[in-house]
PDB file of C-alpha atoms in Angstrom:
ATOM      1  CA  UNK A  21       0.000   0.000   0.000  1.00 47.00           C
ATOM      2  CA  UNK A  22       1.125   3.392  -0.854  1.00 53.00           C
ATOM      3  CA  UNK A  23       0.993   6.039   1.827  1.00 62.00           C
ATOM      4  CA  UNK A  24       0.645   9.820   1.296  1.00 62.00           C
ATOM      5  CA  UNK A  25       3.554  12.177   1.465  1.00 75.00           C
ATOM      6  CA  UNK A  26       4.955  12.804   4.875  1.00 78.00           C
ATOM      7  CA  UNK A  27       4.642  16.454   5.786  1.00 79.00           C
ATOM      8  CA  UNK A  28       7.359  18.102   7.726  1.00 86.00           C
ATOM      9  CA  UNK A  29       6.925  19.342  11.265  1.00 87.00           C
ATOM     10  CA  UNK A  30       7.348  22.873   9.982  1.00 88.00           C
ATOM     11  CA  UNK A  31       4.260  22.668   7.741  1.00 88.00           C
ATOM     12  CA  UNK A  32       2.247  20.922  10.420  1.00 87.00           C
ATOM     13  CA  UNK A  33       3.042  23.762  12.789  1.00 88.00           C
ATOM     14  CA  UNK A  34       2.112  26.374  10.157  1.00 87.00           C
ATOM     15  CA  UNK A  35      -1.214  24.606   9.619  1.00 87.00           C
ATOM     16  CA  UNK A  36      -1.927  24.511  13.348  1.00 87.00           C
ATOM     17  CA  UNK A  37      -1.103  28.195  13.730  1.00 85.00           C
ATOM     18  CA  UNK A  38      -3.406  29.127  10.880  1.00 84.00           C
ATOM     19  CA  UNK A  39      -6.217  26.869  12.077  1.00 85.00           C
ATOM     20  CA  UNK A  40      -6.091  27.546  15.818  1.00 87.00           C
ATOM     21  CA  UNK A  41      -4.808  31.115  16.020  1.00 87.00           C
ATOM     22  CA  UNK A  42      -5.120  33.111  12.770  1.00 86.00           C
ATOM     23  CA  UNK A  43      -8.581  31.889  11.714  1.00 87.00           C
ATOM     24  CA  UNK A  44     -10.287  32.738  15.047  1.00 89.00           C
ATOM     25  CA  UNK A  45      -8.472  36.075  15.112  1.00 91.00           C
ATOM     26  CA  UNK A  46      -9.682  36.983  11.610  1.00 92.00           C
ATOM     27  CA  UNK A  47     -13.231  35.868  12.441  1.00 94.00           C
ATOM     28  CA  UNK A  48     -13.200  37.947  15.629  1.00 95.00           C
ATOM     29  CA  UNK A  49     -11.919  41.000  13.744  1.00 95.00           C
ATOM     30  CA  UNK A  50     -14.673  40.578  11.145  1.00 96.00           C
ATOM     31  CA  UNK A  51     -17.338  40.320  13.856  1.00 97.00           C
ATOM     32  CA  UNK A  52     -16.077  43.395  15.718  1.00 96.00           C
ATOM     33  CA  UNK A  53     -15.867  45.340  12.453  1.00 95.00           C
ATOM     34  CA  UNK A  54     -19.425  44.386  11.545  1.00 96.00           C
ATOM     35  CA  UNK A  55     -20.746  45.432  14.966  1.00 96.00           C
ATOM     36  CA  UNK A  56     -18.922  48.775  14.819  1.00 96.00           C
ATOM     37  CA  UNK A  57     -20.170  49.502  11.294  1.00 94.00           C
ATOM     38  CA  UNK A  58     -23.743  48.684  12.324  1.00 94.00           C
ATOM     39  CA  UNK A  59     -23.581  51.013  15.322  1.00 95.00           C
ATOM     40  CA  UNK A  60     -22.063  53.784  13.238  1.00 95.00           C
ATOM     41  CA  UNK A  61     -24.815  53.414  10.630  1.00 94.00           C
ATOM     42  CA  UNK A  62     -27.532  53.623  13.310  1.00 93.00           C
ATOM     43  CA  UNK A  63     -25.923  56.699  14.844  1.00 94.00           C
ATOM     44  CA  UNK A  64     -25.642  58.346  11.436  1.00 94.00           C
ATOM     45  CA  UNK A  65     -29.290  57.656  10.658  1.00 93.00           C
ATOM     46  CA  UNK A  66     -30.365  59.089  14.023  1.00 95.00           C
ATOM     47  CA  UNK A  67     -28.328  62.232  13.403  1.00 95.00           C
ATOM     48  CA  UNK A  68     -29.740  62.600   9.911  1.00 95.00           C
ATOM     49  CA  UNK A  69     -33.308  62.213  11.196  1.00 95.00           C
ATOM     50  CA  UNK A  70     -32.701  64.866  13.861  1.00 95.00           C
ATOM     51  CA  UNK A  71     -31.214  67.233  11.273  1.00 96.00           C
ATOM     52  CA  UNK A  72     -34.135  66.718   8.910  1.00 95.00           C
ATOM     53  CA  UNK A  73     -36.577  67.391  11.760  1.00 95.00           C
ATOM     54  CA  UNK A  74     -34.778  70.635  12.590  1.00 96.00           C
ATOM     55  CA  UNK A  75     -34.658  71.675   8.914  1.00 95.00           C
ATOM     56  CA  UNK A  76     -38.362  70.941   8.591  1.00 95.00           C
ATOM     57  CA  UNK A  77     -39.148  73.067  11.656  1.00 95.00           C
ATOM     58  CA  UNK A  78     -37.011  75.948  10.312  1.00 95.00           C
ATOM     59  CA  UNK A  79     -38.801  75.782   6.963  1.00 94.00           C
ATOM     60  CA  UNK A  80     -42.205  75.840   8.652  1.00 94.00           C
ATOM     61  CA  UNK A  81     -41.206  78.858  10.733  1.00 94.00           C
ATOM     62  CA  UNK A  82     -39.875  80.738   7.689  1.00 93.00           C
ATOM     63  CA  UNK A  83     -42.984  80.007   5.635  1.00 92.00           C
ATOM     64  CA  UNK A  84     -45.209  81.123   8.512  1.00 90.00           C
ATOM     65  CA  UNK A  85     -43.151  84.297   8.811  1.00 89.00           C
ATOM     66  CA  UNK A  86     -43.435  84.964   5.076  1.00 87.00           C
ATOM     67  CA  UNK A  87     -47.196  84.446   5.208  1.00 85.00           C
ATOM     68  CA  UNK A  88     -47.638  86.761   8.193  1.00 83.00           C
ATOM     69  CA  UNK A  89     -45.445  89.450   6.582  1.00 80.00           C
ATOM     70  CA  UNK A  90     -47.420  89.154   3.363  1.00 78.00           C
ATOM     71  CA  UNK A  91     -50.740  89.399   5.212  1.00 76.00           C
ATOM     72  CA  UNK A  92     -49.533  92.355   7.232  1.00 72.00           C
ATOM     73  CA  UNK A  93     -48.470  94.231   4.096  1.00 66.00           C
ATOM     74  CA  UNK A  94     -51.710  93.330   2.313  1.00 66.00           C
ATOM     75  CA  UNK A  95     -54.196  93.909   5.123  1.00 64.00           C
ATOM     76  CA  UNK A  96     -52.551  97.110   6.322  1.00 66.00           C
ATOM     77  CA  UNK A  97     -53.063  98.484   2.804  1.00 72.00           C
ATOM     78  CA  UNK A  98     -49.390  99.381   2.751  1.00 68.00           C
ATOM     79  CA  UNK A  99     -48.735  98.017  -0.709  1.00 68.00           C
ATOM     80  CA  UNK A 100     -52.004  99.353  -2.070  1.00 72.00           C
ATOM     81  CA  UNK A 101     -51.323 102.854  -0.773  1.00 74.00           C
ATOM     82  CA  UNK A 102     -47.843 102.872  -2.342  1.00 69.00           C
ATOM     83  CA  UNK A 103     -49.234 101.588  -5.619  1.00 72.00           C
ATOM     84  CA  UNK A 104     -52.055 104.147  -5.553  1.00 76.00           C
ATOM     85  CA  UNK A 105     -49.554 106.985  -5.012  1.00 74.00           C
ATOM     86  CA  UNK A 106     -47.393 105.599  -7.825  1.00 70.00           C
ATOM     87  CA  UNK A 107     -50.376 105.391 -10.162  1.00 78.00           C
ATOM     88  CA  UNK A 108     -51.403 108.964  -9.378  1.00 82.00           C
ATOM     89  CA  UNK A 109     -47.848 110.120  -9.980  1.00 75.00           C
ATOM     90  CA  UNK A 110     -47.535 111.671  -6.547  1.00 73.00           C
ATOM     91  CA  UNK A 111     -44.653 109.475  -5.431  1.00 64.00           C
ATOM     92  CA  UNK A 112     -41.704 111.327  -3.943  1.00 62.00           C
ATOM     93  CA  UNK A 113     -38.266 109.836  -3.333  1.00 60.00           C
ATOM     94  CA  UNK A 114     -39.183 108.725   0.191  1.00 62.00           C
ATOM     95  CA  UNK A 115     -42.332 106.986  -1.022  1.00 58.00           C
ATOM     96  CA  UNK A 116     -40.410 105.233  -3.805  1.00 59.00           C
ATOM     97  CA  UNK A 117     -37.826 103.963  -1.314  1.00 64.00           C
ATOM     98  CA  UNK A 118     -40.573 102.646   0.952  1.00 64.00           C
ATOM     99  CA  UNK A 119     -42.208 100.926  -2.049  1.00 57.00           C
ATOM    100  CA  UNK A 120     -38.916  99.338  -3.052  1.00 61.00           C
ATOM    101  CA  UNK A 121     -38.262  98.180   0.533  1.00 63.00           C
ATOM    102  CA  UNK A 122     -41.674  96.577   0.860  1.00 59.00           C
ATOM    103  CA  UNK A 123     -41.618  94.886  -2.538  1.00 58.00           C
ATOM    104  CA  UNK A 124     -38.005  93.827  -2.001  1.00 60.00           C
ATOM    105  CA  UNK A 125     -39.001  92.018   1.180  1.00 58.00           C
ATOM    106  CA  UNK A 126     -41.850  90.304  -0.612  1.00 56.00           C
ATOM    107  CA  UNK A 127     -39.552  89.330  -3.498  1.00 58.00           C
ATOM    108  CA  UNK A 128     -37.112  87.875  -0.983  1.00 55.00           C
ATOM    109  CA  UNK A 129     -39.829  85.782   0.675  1.00 52.00           C
ATOM    110  CA  UNK A 130     -41.235  84.761  -2.694  1.00 57.00           C
ATOM    111  CA  UNK A 131     -37.823  83.636  -3.938  1.00 60.00           C
ATOM    112  CA  UNK A 132     -37.267  81.786  -0.663  1.00 55.00           C
ATOM    113  CA  UNK A 133     -40.586  79.967  -1.029  1.00 55.00           C
ATOM    114  CA  UNK A 134     -39.730  78.991  -4.607  1.00 58.00           C
ATOM    115  CA  UNK A 135     -36.315  77.715  -3.560  1.00 63.00           C
ATOM    116  CA  UNK A 136     -37.922  75.518  -0.866  1.00 56.00           C
ATOM    117  CA  UNK A 137     -40.152  73.744  -3.349  1.00 52.00           C
TER     118      UNK A 137
END
């Protein structure tokens, strides 16, 4: 009967080291890496959710502010009075500056609302 090749003690020792020391070490490193990556992903998702909540609240507050400013300018007849003076041709420099300030604010809020959508 023919027997297999005899392996040297050196290669037997290398095999034992790989099987009993290196393999468990690599498996443990993979497990720890997986756990750390999972925790980091959960933390990142929680941070992103908190940031989105804060951004949503800021957007709501800015839209509410734009609406209240628009209502105030409309219901106080501020814009209408400036436009009426402009139409009659009785606008002086001070009135024109006030008109530009009020319409500039509305343009700013309007452009902000368009950029949010």
